[in-house]
mmCIF file of C-alpha atoms in Angstrom:
data_model
loop_
_atom_site.group_PDB
_atom_site.id
_atom_site.type_symbol
_atom_site.label_atom_id
_atom_site.label_comp_id
_atom_site.label_asym_id
_atom_site.label_seq_id
_atom_site.Cartn_x
_atom_site.Cartn_y
_atom_site.Cartn_z
ATOM 1 C CA MET B 1 -12.660 5.598 -37.369
ATOM 2 C CA PHE B 2 -11.145 6.428 -34.263
ATOM 3 C CA ARG B 3 -7.553 6.154 -32.413
ATOM 4 C CA TRP B 4 -6.717 2.981 -30.364
ATOM 5 C CA ARG B 5 -2.821 2.963 -30.755
ATOM 6 C CA HIS B 6 -2.699 4.440 -27.221
ATOM 7 C CA TRP B 7 -5.208 2.250 -25.703
ATOM 8 C CA GLU B 8 -4.197 -0.636 -27.494
ATOM 9 C CA GLU B 9 -4.654 -2.812 -24.098
ATOM 10 C CA LEU B 10 -8.186 -1.976 -23.286
ATOM 11 C CA TRP B 11 -8.869 -2.412 -27.323
ATOM 12 C CA GLN B 12 -7.718 -5.923 -26.859
ATOM 13 C CA ASN B 13 -9.275 -6.658 -23.584
ATOM 14 C CA ASN B 14 -13.084 -7.077 -24.989
ATOM 15 C CA LEU B 15 -15.568 -9.403 -23.180
ATOM 16 C CA PHE B 16 -16.757 -11.186 -26.760
ATOM 17 C CA ASP B 17 -19.406 -13.156 -25.218
ATOM 18 C CA LEU B 18 -22.052 -13.244 -22.321
ATOM 19 C CA LYS B 19 -20.169 -15.966 -20.597
ATOM 20 C CA ALA B 20 -16.930 -14.105 -20.397
ATOM 21 C CA THR B 21 -19.383 -10.874 -19.004
ATOM 22 C CA LYS B 22 -21.025 -12.720 -16.387
ATOM 23 C CA GLU B 23 -17.751 -13.771 -15.118
ATOM 24 C CA ILE B 24 -16.220 -10.710 -14.091
ATOM 25 C CA ALA B 25 -19.671 -9.409 -12.931
ATOM 26 C CA GLY B 26 -18.659 -9.736 -9.147
ATOM 27 C CA THR B 27 -15.499 -7.610 -9.360
ATOM 28 C CA THR B 28 -16.156 -4.683 -11.958
ATOM 29 C CA ALA B 29 -17.945 -1.830 -12.258
ATOM 30 C CA PHE B 30 -20.167 -1.492 -15.389
ATOM 31 C CA VAL B 31 -19.882 1.907 -17.008
ATOM 32 C CA ALA B 32 -22.716 2.372 -20.020
ATOM 33 C CA MET B 33 -22.019 5.514 -22.582
ATOM 34 C CA ASP B 34 -24.015 7.460 -25.189
ATOM 35 C CA THR B 35 -23.156 9.974 -27.010
ATOM 36 C CA GLU B 36 -25.142 12.317 -28.943
ATOM 37 C CA PRO B 37 -23.518 13.645 -31.590
ATOM 38 C CA TRP B 38 -23.152 17.582 -31.967
ATOM 39 C CA SER B 39 -24.887 18.870 -35.084
ATOM 40 C CA ASP B 40 -26.056 22.491 -35.917
ATOM 41 C CA GLN B 41 -29.392 23.921 -36.079
ATOM 42 C CA VAL B 42 -29.862 22.571 -39.300
ATOM 43 C CA GLY B 43 -29.252 19.156 -38.517
ATOM 44 C CA HIS B 44 -25.672 19.105 -40.098
ATOM 45 C CA ASN B 45 -22.770 17.650 -38.005
ATOM 46 C CA PRO B 46 -19.232 19.375 -38.617
ATOM 47 C CA ASP B 47 -17.506 16.902 -36.805
ATOM 48 C CA ALA B 48 -18.211 13.496 -36.103
ATOM 49 C CA ARG B 49 -15.709 13.606 -33.138
ATOM 50 C CA GLU B 50 -17.777 16.066 -31.217
ATOM 51 C CA ALA B 51 -20.703 15.460 -28.839
ATOM 52 C CA CYS B 52 -23.361 17.784 -27.303
ATOM 53 C CA GLU B 53 -24.377 15.395 -24.973
ATOM 54 C CA ILE B 54 -23.091 12.585 -22.919
ATOM 55 C CA GLY B 55 -24.631 10.096 -21.013
ATOM 56 C CA ILE B 56 -23.113 7.743 -18.232
ATOM 57 C CA ALA B 57 -24.738 5.240 -15.858
ATOM 58 C CA LEU B 58 -22.816 2.534 -13.446
ATOM 59 C CA LEU B 59 -23.689 -0.598 -12.169
ATOM 60 C CA LEU B 60 -21.588 -1.280 -9.241
ATOM 61 C CA PRO B 61 -20.392 -4.798 -7.759
ATOM 62 C CA LEU B 62 -22.096 -3.818 -4.871
ATOM 63 C CA ALA B 63 -25.542 -3.816 -6.567
ATOM 64 C CA CYS B 64 -24.484 -6.871 -8.357
ATOM 65 C CA HIS B 65 -23.950 -8.731 -5.250
ATOM 66 C CA SER B 66 -27.809 -8.346 -4.454
ATOM 67 C CA LYS B 67 -30.033 -11.313 -4.964
ATOM 68 C CA PRO B 68 -32.200 -10.508 -7.458
ATOM 69 C CA THR B 69 -35.712 -11.806 -7.337
ATOM 70 C CA SER B 70 -36.977 -14.553 -10.370
ATOM 71 C CA GLU B 71 -39.078 -11.693 -11.888
ATOM 72 C CA PRO B 72 -36.640 -9.439 -14.134
ATOM 73 C CA PRO B 73 -37.773 -5.694 -13.897
ATOM 74 C CA ARG B 74 -39.919 -3.904 -16.374
ATOM 75 C CA THR B 75 -39.036 -0.337 -16.273
ATOM 76 C CA LEU B 76 -36.372 2.052 -15.429
ATOM 77 C CA GLU B 77 -37.970 2.929 -12.280
ATOM 78 C CA GLU B 78 -37.415 -0.482 -11.398
ATOM 79 C CA ILE B 79 -34.165 -1.314 -12.387
ATOM 80 C CA HIS B 80 -32.612 1.591 -10.528
ATOM 81 C CA GLN B 81 -34.360 1.119 -7.429
ATOM 82 C CA ARG B 82 -33.381 -2.728 -7.587
ATOM 83 C CA PHE B 83 -29.899 -2.589 -8.627
ATOM 84 C CA ASN B 84 -29.010 0.847 -7.167
ATOM 85 C CA ILE B 85 -27.984 2.163 -10.576
ATOM 86 C CA SER B 86 -26.970 5.846 -11.118
ATOM 87 C CA SER B 87 -27.114 7.594 -14.216
ATOM 88 C CA HIS B 88 -25.726 11.020 -14.998
ATOM 89 C CA CYS B 89 -26.150 13.510 -18.178
ATOM 90 C CA ILE B 90 -23.580 15.721 -19.278
ATOM 91 C CA ARG B 91 -24.334 18.781 -21.535
ATOM 92 C CA ILE B 92 -21.619 20.750 -23.145
ATOM 93 C CA ARG B 93 -22.109 24.843 -23.209
ATOM 94 C CA GLY B 94 -22.481 26.669 -26.227
ATOM 95 C CA ARG B 95 -24.318 23.874 -28.043
ATOM 96 C CA GLU B 96 -27.819 24.956 -26.691
ATOM 97 C CA HIS B 97 -29.504 22.929 -29.379
ATOM 98 C CA ALA B 98 -29.013 19.656 -27.183
ATOM 99 C CA ASP B 99 -32.240 20.808 -25.389
ATOM 100 C CA ARG B 100 -34.426 19.193 -28.102
ATOM 101 C CA GLY B 101 -35.844 15.878 -27.758
ATOM 102 C CA GLU B 102 -36.684 13.932 -24.407
ATOM 103 C CA ARG B 103 -35.524 15.052 -20.743
ATOM 104 C CA PHE B 104 -33.656 13.359 -18.823
ATOM 105 C CA TRP B 105 -35.086 11.190 -16.404
ATOM 106 C CA GLY B 106 -31.926 9.903 -14.057
ATOM 107 C CA GLY B 107 -33.577 7.895 -11.493
ATOM 108 C CA GLY B 108 -36.240 10.657 -10.456
ATOM 109 C CA ASN B 109 -33.743 13.122 -10.597
ATOM 110 C CA GLU B 110 -33.840 15.202 -13.595
ATOM 111 C CA ARG B 111 -30.791 17.581 -12.818
ATOM 112 C CA VAL B 112 -28.681 17.909 -15.974
ATOM 113 C CA THR B 113 -24.806 19.057 -15.531
ATOM 114 C CA TYR B 114 -23.579 21.565 -17.950
ATOM 115 C CA ALA B 115 -20.141 21.888 -18.572
ATOM 116 C CA GLU B 116 -17.613 23.970 -20.720
ATOM 117 C CA HIS B 117 -16.175 21.954 -23.589
ATOM 118 C CA ASP B 118 -12.625 21.858 -21.371
ATOM 119 C CA GLY B 119 -14.303 20.629 -18.378
ATOM 120 C CA VAL B 120 -16.193 17.654 -19.658
ATOM 121 C CA GLU B 121 -13.361 15.309 -19.101
ATOM 122 C CA ASP B 122 -13.123 16.231 -15.663
ATOM 123 C CA ALA B 123 -16.719 15.718 -15.233
ATOM 124 C CA LEU B 124 -16.781 12.485 -16.370
ATOM 125 C CA ILE B 125 -13.556 11.456 -14.344
ATOM 126 C CA ASN B 126 -15.571 12.596 -11.479
ATOM 127 C CA ILE B 127 -18.354 10.479 -11.687
ATOM 128 C CA LEU B 128 -15.952 7.306 -11.729
ATOM 129 C CA HIS B 129 -14.118 8.828 -8.987
ATOM 130 C CA THR B 130 -17.643 9.158 -7.011
ATOM 131 C CA GLY B 131 -18.652 5.805 -7.729
ATOM 132 C CA GLN B 132 -15.443 3.873 -6.761
ATOM 133 C CA GLN B 133 -15.399 5.955 -3.631
ATOM 134 C CA HIS B 134 -18.789 4.615 -2.801
ATOM 135 C CA TYR B 135 -17.548 1.174 -3.255
ATOM 136 C CA TYR B 136 -14.661 1.386 -1.260
ATOM 137 C CA SER B 137 -16.526 2.854 1.365
ATOM 138 C CA SER B 138 -18.042 -1.080 1.848
ATOM 139 C CA ASP B 139 -15.464 -2.978 -0.004
ATOM 140 C CA SER B 140 -11.576 -2.499 -0.228
ATOM 141 C CA THR B 141 -11.124 -4.940 -3.250
ATOM 142 C CA PRO B 142 -9.455 -3.237 -5.952
ATOM 143 C CA LEU B 143 -12.367 -2.135 -8.448
ATOM 144 C CA THR B 144 -12.028 -2.529 -11.975
ATOM 145 C CA LEU B 145 -13.907 -0.573 -14.696
ATOM 146 C CA THR B 146 -15.414 -1.560 -17.725
ATOM 147 C CA LEU B 147 -16.882 0.308 -20.638
ATOM 148 C CA VAL B 148 -20.482 -0.616 -21.715
ATOM 149 C CA GLY B 149 -22.794 0.505 -24.641
ATOM 150 C CA PHE B 150 -24.983 -0.359 -27.315
ATOM 151 C CA ASP B 151 -23.216 -0.192 -30.413
ATOM 152 C CA LEU B 152 -19.974 1.453 -29.017
ATOM 153 C CA CYS B 153 -18.868 2.809 -32.573
ATOM 154 C CA ALA B 154 -19.460 6.503 -31.795
ATOM 155 C CA GLU B 155 -18.401 6.613 -28.224
ATOM 156 C CA PHE B 156 -14.985 5.282 -29.214
ATOM 157 C CA ARG B 157 -14.610 7.613 -31.979
ATOM 158 C CA ILE B 158 -15.648 10.750 -29.457
ATOM 159 C CA LEU B 159 -14.037 9.227 -26.537
ATOM 160 C CA SER B 160 -10.616 8.520 -28.135
ATOM 161 C CA HIS B 161 -10.165 11.745 -29.740
ATOM 162 C CA GLN B 162 -11.587 14.241 -27.061
ATOM 163 C CA TYR B 163 -11.349 12.119 -23.667
ATOM 164 C CA PRO B 164 -8.440 9.978 -23.642
ATOM 165 C CA ARG B 165 -7.661 10.239 -19.684
ATOM 166 C CA PHE B 166 -11.225 9.233 -19.045
ATOM 167 C CA LEU B 167 -10.703 6.038 -21.478
ATOM 168 C CA LYS B 168 -7.645 5.109 -19.789
ATOM 169 C CA ARG B 169 -9.526 3.984 -16.373
ATOM 170 C CA PHE B 170 -10.928 1.291 -18.021
ATOM 171 C CA THR B 171 -9.648 -2.250 -18.340
ATOM 172 C CA SER B 172 -12.125 -3.970 -20.086
ATOM 173 C CA TRP B 173 -15.307 -3.395 -22.500
ATOM 174 C CA VAL B 174 -17.986 -5.002 -24.152
ATOM 175 C CA ASP B 175 -21.054 -4.133 -26.455
ATOM 176 C CA ILE B 176 -24.195 -5.175 -25.647
ATOM 177 C CA GLN B 177 -25.616 -5.108 -29.138
ATOM 178 C CA GLU B 178 -23.105 -7.805 -29.296
ATOM 179 C CA LEU B 179 -24.309 -9.967 -26.592
ATOM 180 C CA VAL B 180 -27.616 -9.384 -27.813
ATOM 181 C CA LYS B 181 -26.545 -11.055 -31.568
ATOM 182 C CA GLU B 182 -25.383 -13.969 -29.663
ATOM 183 C CA LEU B 183 -29.065 -14.777 -28.531
ATOM 184 C CA THR B 184 -30.613 -13.886 -31.812
ATOM 185 C CA PRO B 185 -28.699 -14.790 -34.886
ATOM 186 C CA LEU B 186 -30.657 -12.416 -37.377
ATOM 187 C CA ASN B 187 -29.485 -12.810 -40.888
ATOM 188 C CA THR B 188 -30.850 -9.114 -41.541
ATOM 189 C CA GLN B 189 -30.884 -5.666 -39.564
ATOM 190 C CA ALA B 190 -28.657 -5.801 -36.090
ATOM 191 C CA PRO B 191 -31.392 -5.460 -33.271
ATOM 192 C CA SER B 192 -31.822 -1.844 -31.871
ATOM 193 C CA LEU B 193 -31.682 -0.906 -28.073
ATOM 194 C CA ARG B 194 -35.661 -0.099 -28.541
ATOM 195 C CA ASN B 195 -36.370 -3.720 -29.966
ATOM 196 C CA THR B 196 -34.025 -5.137 -27.619
ATOM 197 C CA LEU B 197 -35.763 -3.482 -24.554
ATOM 198 C CA ILE B 198 -39.208 -4.435 -26.114
ATOM 199 C CA GLY B 199 -37.796 -8.386 -26.593
ATOM 200 C CA VAL B 200 -36.698 -8.414 -22.888
ATOM 201 C CA GLY B 201 -39.616 -7.377 -21.685
ATOM 202 C CA TYR B 202 -39.780 -3.784 -20.700
ATOM 203 C CA GLU B 203 -42.852 -1.855 -20.728
ATOM 204 C CA PRO B 204 -43.493 0.639 -23.420
ATOM 205 C CA LYS B 205 -43.360 3.872 -21.750
ATOM 206 C CA PHE B 206 -41.563 6.744 -21.255
ATOM 207 C CA PRO B 207 -38.752 6.615 -19.900
ATOM 208 C CA THR B 208 -38.244 2.981 -20.298
ATOM 209 C CA LYS B 209 -38.182 3.702 -24.169
ATOM 210 C CA PRO B 210 -37.397 6.700 -26.341
ATOM 211 C CA SER B 211 -40.381 9.377 -26.635
ATOM 212 C CA ARG B 212 -41.915 10.479 -29.962
ATOM 213 C CA SER B 213 -39.734 13.266 -30.246
ATOM 214 C CA GLY B 214 -36.808 13.653 -32.694
ATOM 215 C CA GLY B 215 -33.815 13.508 -30.188
ATOM 216 C CA HIS B 216 -32.946 11.032 -27.328
ATOM 217 C CA SER B 217 -31.438 11.804 -23.923
ATOM 218 C CA ALA B 218 -27.847 10.511 -23.978
ATOM 219 C CA GLY B 219 -28.559 9.833 -19.883
ATOM 220 C CA ASN B 220 -31.373 8.038 -20.601
ATOM 221 C CA ASP B 221 -29.848 5.657 -23.317
ATOM 222 C CA ALA B 222 -27.173 5.073 -20.873
ATOM 223 C CA ALA B 223 -29.558 3.823 -18.423
ATOM 224 C CA ARG B 224 -31.468 1.624 -21.038
ATOM 225 C CA SER B 225 -28.376 0.131 -21.911
ATOM 226 C CA ILE B 226 -27.814 -0.790 -18.375
ATOM 227 C CA ALA B 227 -31.127 -2.126 -17.958
ATOM 228 C CA VAL B 228 -30.666 -4.755 -20.930
ATOM 229 C CA LEU B 229 -27.382 -5.368 -19.587
ATOM 230 C CA VAL B 230 -28.887 -6.390 -16.267
ATOM 231 C CA THR B 231 -31.695 -8.610 -17.758
ATOM 232 C CA LEU B 232 -28.793 -10.135 -19.752
ATOM 233 C CA LEU B 233 -26.479 -10.999 -16.618
ATOM 234 C CA PHE B 234 -29.250 -12.005 -13.880
ATOM 235 C CA PHE B 235 -31.833 -13.169 -15.795
ATOM 236 C CA PHE B 236 -32.675 -15.392 -19.190
ATOM 237 C CA PRO B 237 -34.088 -13.198 -21.774
ATOM 238 C CA ARG B 238 -35.625 -15.417 -24.740
ATOM 239 C CA GLY B 239 -33.605 -14.756 -27.873
ATOM 240 C CA GLU B 240 -36.909 -15.404 -29.979
ATOM 241 C CA ASP B 241 -38.852 -12.643 -28.054
ATOM 242 C CA ILE B 242 -36.204 -10.383 -29.162
ATOM 243 C CA THR B 243 -35.993 -11.572 -32.465
ATOM 244 C CA GLN B 244 -39.905 -11.369 -32.874
ATOM 245 C CA ALA B 245 -39.882 -7.728 -31.658
ATOM 246 C CA CYS B 246 -37.154 -6.634 -34.453
ATOM 247 C CA LEU B 247 -39.371 -8.554 -37.030
ATOM 248 C CA ASP B 248 -42.316 -6.895 -35.734
ATOM 249 C CA TYR B 249 -40.929 -3.607 -36.038
ATOM 250 C CA HIS B 250 -39.387 -3.515 -39.448
ATOM 251 C CA ALA B 251 -42.214 -5.279 -41.024
ATOM 252 C CA ASN B 252 -44.473 -2.127 -39.648
ATOM 253 C CA ARG B 253 -43.342 0.743 -42.341
ATOM 254 C CA THR B 254 -44.362 4.048 -41.983
ATOM 255 C CA LYS B 255 -47.493 3.592 -44.135
ATOM 256 C CA GLN B 256 -48.683 0.862 -41.923
ATOM 257 C CA ARG B 257 -47.902 2.766 -38.994
ATOM 258 C CA ALA B 258 -49.701 6.148 -40.212
ATOM 259 C CA ASN B 259 -52.983 4.041 -40.997
ATOM 260 C CA ARG B 260 -52.977 2.571 -37.304
ATOM 261 C CA GLN B 261 -52.399 6.042 -36.403
ATOM 262 C CA ARG B 262 -55.300 7.590 -38.209
ATOM 263 C CA GLU B 263 -57.624 4.794 -36.691
ATOM 264 C CA ASN B 264 -56.464 5.667 -33.274
ATOM 265 C CA VAL B 265 -57.428 9.335 -33.850
ATOM 266 C CA ASN B 266 -60.873 8.292 -35.661
ATOM 267 C CA MET B 267 -59.976 10.416 -38.890
ATOM 268 C CA ASN B 268 -60.435 9.812 -42.369
ATOM 269 C CA LYS B 269 -57.406 10.625 -44.719
ATOM 270 C CA ARG B 270 -58.797 13.397 -46.427
ATOM 271 C CA ASP B 271 -58.609 15.183 -42.782
ATOM 272 C CA LEU B 272 -55.096 14.852 -42.326
ATOM 273 C CA PHE B 273 -52.622 17.214 -44.450
ATOM 274 C CA SER B 274 -48.763 16.427 -44.656
ATOM 275 C CA LYS B 275 -46.497 20.165 -44.593
ATOM 276 C CA HIS B 276 -49.265 21.970 -44.880
ATOM 277 C CA TYR B 277 -52.270 23.402 -43.138
ATOM 278 C CA PRO B 278 -56.012 21.806 -43.589
ATOM 279 C CA LYS B 279 -58.023 23.219 -46.636
ATOM 280 C CA PRO B 280 -59.904 24.551 -47.884
ATOM 281 C CA ARG B 281 -60.178 26.748 -45.059
ATOM 282 C CA GLU B 282 -63.995 27.255 -45.566
ATOM 283 C CA ARG B 283 -64.325 23.352 -44.290
ATOM 284 C CA TYR B 284 -61.804 24.069 -41.750
ATOM 285 C CA PRO B 285 -62.009 27.639 -40.143
ATOM 286 C CA PHE B 286 -61.769 26.844 -36.646
ATOM 287 C CA GLN B 287 -57.976 26.156 -36.706
ATOM 288 C CA ALA B 288 -54.944 26.476 -34.202
ATOM 289 C CA LYS B 289 -51.259 26.751 -35.081
ATOM 290 C CA VAL B 290 -49.593 24.436 -32.651
ATOM 291 C CA ASP B 291 -45.539 24.443 -32.074
ATOM 292 C CA LEU B 292 -43.289 23.045 -29.621
ATOM 293 C CA PRO B 293 -40.260 24.973 -30.280
ATOM 294 C CA GLY B 294 -37.951 22.874 -28.030
ATOM 295 C CA ALA B 295 -38.574 19.671 -30.290
ATOM 296 C CA CYS B 296 -36.654 19.476 -33.612
ATOM 297 C CA ILE B 297 -36.969 17.156 -35.952
ATOM 298 C CA THR B 298 -35.227 15.508 -38.861
ATOM 299 C CA LYS B 299 -37.924 13.384 -40.330
ATOM 300 C CA TRP B 300 -41.263 13.630 -41.882
ATOM 301 C CA GLN B 301 -43.944 14.378 -39.289
ATOM 302 C CA ASP B 302 -47.322 12.321 -39.535
ATOM 303 C CA PRO B 303 -50.559 14.467 -39.005
ATOM 304 C CA ALA B 304 -52.221 11.944 -37.029
ATOM 305 C CA GLU B 305 -49.242 11.560 -34.644
ATOM 306 C CA LEU B 306 -49.645 15.466 -33.746
ATOM 307 C CA CYS B 307 -53.458 14.810 -32.921
ATOM 308 C CA GLN B 308 -52.539 12.006 -30.840
ATOM 309 C CA TYR B 309 -51.280 14.624 -28.436
ATOM 310 C CA PHE B 310 -54.528 16.557 -28.199
ATOM 311 C CA LEU B 311 -57.346 13.501 -28.480
ATOM 312 C CA GLU B 312 -58.905 14.513 -25.517
ATOM 313 C CA TYR B 313 -59.978 17.758 -27.099
ATOM 314 C CA LYS B 314 -61.635 15.696 -30.260
ATOM 315 C CA PRO B 315 -59.838 17.372 -33.292
ATOM 316 C CA VAL B 316 -61.371 16.896 -36.260
ATOM 317 C CA ALA B 317 -58.381 17.784 -38.528
ATOM 318 C CA ALA B 318 -54.748 18.502 -38.404
ATOM 319 C CA GLY B 319 -51.786 19.491 -40.724
ATOM 320 C CA THR B 320 -48.042 19.197 -39.983
ATOM 321 C CA ASN B 321 -45.442 21.627 -40.564
ATOM 322 C CA SER B 322 -43.018 21.513 -43.082
ATOM 323 C CA THR B 323 -40.005 23.011 -41.172
ATOM 324 C CA GLN B 324 -38.213 20.737 -38.511
ATOM 325 C CA VAL B 325 -40.117 22.326 -35.657
ATOM 326 C CA PHE B 326 -42.291 19.843 -34.517
ATOM 327 C CA GLY B 327 -46.061 21.151 -34.813
ATOM 328 C CA GLY B 328 -48.669 22.092 -37.105
ATOM 329 C CA TRP B 329 -52.356 22.908 -37.424
ATOM 330 C CA ILE B 330 -54.935 21.152 -35.413
ATOM 331 C CA CYS B 331 -59.032 21.994 -36.230
ATOM 332 C CA TRP B 332 -61.899 21.917 -33.876
ATOM 333 C CA PRO B 333 -65.711 21.408 -34.745
ATOM 334 C CA SER B 334 -66.537 25.073 -33.531
ATOM 335 C CA LEU B 335 -64.955 28.282 -32.370
ATOM 336 C CA LYS B 336 -65.670 27.745 -28.985
ATOM 337 C CA GLU B 337 -63.819 24.391 -28.594
ATOM 338 C CA LEU B 338 -61.077 26.387 -30.353
ATOM 339 C CA GLU B 339 -61.102 29.082 -28.008
ATOM 340 C CA LEU B 340 -61.079 26.252 -24.821
ATOM 341 C CA PHE B 341 -58.304 24.605 -26.559
ATOM 342 C CA LEU B 342 -56.046 27.678 -26.958
ATOM 343 C CA LYS B 343 -56.780 28.517 -23.401
ATOM 344 C CA VAL B 344 -55.576 25.275 -21.958
ATOM 345 C CA VAL B 345 -52.675 24.587 -24.527
ATOM 346 C CA ASP B 346 -50.886 27.935 -25.039
ATOM 347 C CA GLY B 347 -47.922 27.936 -22.567
ATOM 348 C CA LEU B 348 -48.579 24.077 -21.587
ATOM 349 C CA GLU B 349 -45.263 22.285 -20.645
ATOM 350 C CA ASP B 350 -45.110 19.722 -22.844
ATOM 351 C CA ALA B 351 -45.656 15.872 -20.981
ATOM 352 C CA GLU B 352 -42.192 14.742 -22.449
ATOM 353 C CA GLY B 353 -40.281 17.544 -21.090
ATOM 354 C CA ARG B 354 -39.670 18.995 -24.168
ATOM 355 C CA GLY B 355 -40.329 22.483 -23.793
ATOM 356 C CA THR B 356 -43.700 24.705 -23.575
ATOM 357 C CA TRP B 357 -46.219 24.386 -26.026
ATOM 358 C CA VAL B 358 -47.494 27.812 -28.279
ATOM 359 C CA ALA B 359 -50.748 27.741 -29.597
ATOM 360 C CA LYS B 360 -52.455 30.698 -31.610
ATOM 361 C CA SER B 361 -55.704 30.958 -33.351
ATOM 362 C CA ARG B 362 -55.911 31.245 -37.192
ATOM 363 C CA TYR B 363 -59.655 31.839 -36.901
ATOM 364 C CA ASP B 364 -60.932 34.465 -39.592
ATOM 365 C CA PRO B 365 -64.461 35.121 -39.565
ATOM 366 C CA LYS B 366 -63.726 36.610 -43.054
ATOM 367 C CA VAL B 367 -63.344 33.265 -44.590
ATOM 368 C CA VAL B 368 -66.708 31.704 -42.876
ATOM 369 C CA SER B 369 -68.885 33.820 -40.658
ATOM 370 C CA ALA B 370 -69.944 30.584 -38.436
ATOM 371 C CA PHE B 371 -69.444 30.106 -34.985
ATOM 372 C CA THR B 372 -70.661 26.593 -34.467
ATOM 373 C CA LYS B 373 -70.539 22.986 -36.128
ATOM 374 C CA THR B 374 -74.392 23.440 -37.017
ATOM 375 C CA GLU B 375 -73.385 26.984 -38.323
ATOM 376 C CA LEU B 376 -70.804 25.645 -40.521
ATOM 377 C CA ASP B 377 -72.660 22.508 -41.832
ATOM 378 C CA GLU B 378 -75.506 24.750 -43.120
ATOM 379 C CA TYR B 379 -72.863 27.076 -44.602
ATOM 380 C CA LEU B 380 -71.303 24.183 -46.440
ATOM 381 C CA ARG B 381 -74.658 22.655 -47.504
ATOM 382 C CA LEU B 382 -75.602 25.837 -48.951
ATOM 383 C CA LYS B 383 -72.594 26.482 -50.517
ATOM 384 C CA SER B 384 -72.404 23.028 -52.510
ATOM 385 C CA ALA B 385 -75.993 23.429 -52.919
ATOM 386 C CA SER B 386 -75.053 26.527 -55.032
ATOM 387 C CA GLU B 387 -72.210 25.124 -56.853
ATOM 388 C CA ILE B 388 -74.014 22.399 -58.287
ATOM 389 C CA ALA B 389 -77.046 24.474 -59.493
ATOM 390 C CA ALA B 390 -74.396 26.474 -61.264
ATOM 391 C CA LYS B 391 -73.177 23.747 -62.828
ATOM 392 C CA LYS B 392 -76.368 22.091 -64.080
ATOM 393 C CA LYS B 393 -77.233 25.606 -65.811
ATOM 394 C CA THR B 394 -77.211 25.681 -69.550
ATOM 395 C CA PRO B 395 -74.804 28.213 -71.564
ATOM 396 C CA ALA B 396 -77.788 30.238 -72.536
ATOM 397 C CA GLU B 397 -79.189 30.383 -69.066
ATOM 398 C CA ALA B 398 -75.702 31.249 -67.655
#
């Protein structure tokens, strides 16, 4: 899947276990890499050797020499502060849809570097050079660079084809997923970065773990990889905890997660509509169309998940888009509550940094002339009574 003939020395210098990785921790800078593949607007990947976004995070020996406390870090904020992590996110111009998904956190600095396609490699090398200068300013010991990542296959494919000068800067490499497997001899699926973070004790909140959006930030995932590496190097995570996190995740399939989400939003299954607006419109007249154009998805949307973004407004029904744009329809008990929701949400910045919400009314007084929940309930009661009476009529009476 990738060329290694021109960097065979690096390819052969793999740190194959945790013991070997710990032995060089005081003399090398660990450089975590993550790439987001380049795909077009409909989700097709024209070339697996191309990226639209590259994340890089550095853990310098200077930070490694600090004395960690007995308690491991629980958030990315804490890991950046205690171990002086620097993380970066590079987006390639001309691949604008890279903006979908979670925002780049970057240790509190949310600035993203944009580069032309032919300038990405120089930008990556400059990040390494800056990190090495920081180290040399206090220590003249020669500094080696170790490439790290969580399942590095995609990264090696892209780096070997597109950025060979950058790749040649490294003297060794280690795949964190392999180190985790060493602790968790699972016979089934390999542990994911998300499950590993849960298993080693990181708190389940953004930006420690990915947001609910369809795309991840390469910069955040590089920092997450470094976070796992720090825990493996300086603390003693329990393999049983990682194993259990994996088992819990894979046992909780889509149906179970959907049922739990419905419980969270306190809705009946009949009030949740997949890939369609809530219907009949007479039962759900106070509808708003809500969309987050900056967040594209590639999988099925759960309407209960959409509701969770707006629980404070107490929605009564929801339906999801049939397109790749995250959003759908949200329904309210009355016209007043619908109008209040529109006033607040239309133009609101998404809390996860994925863009701006667009909310428009879908209320049609021609469908139902009611304005309040009481009026709507009375309308539905009378309509139901009329239909029942019509069914009871004999053919002669009809």
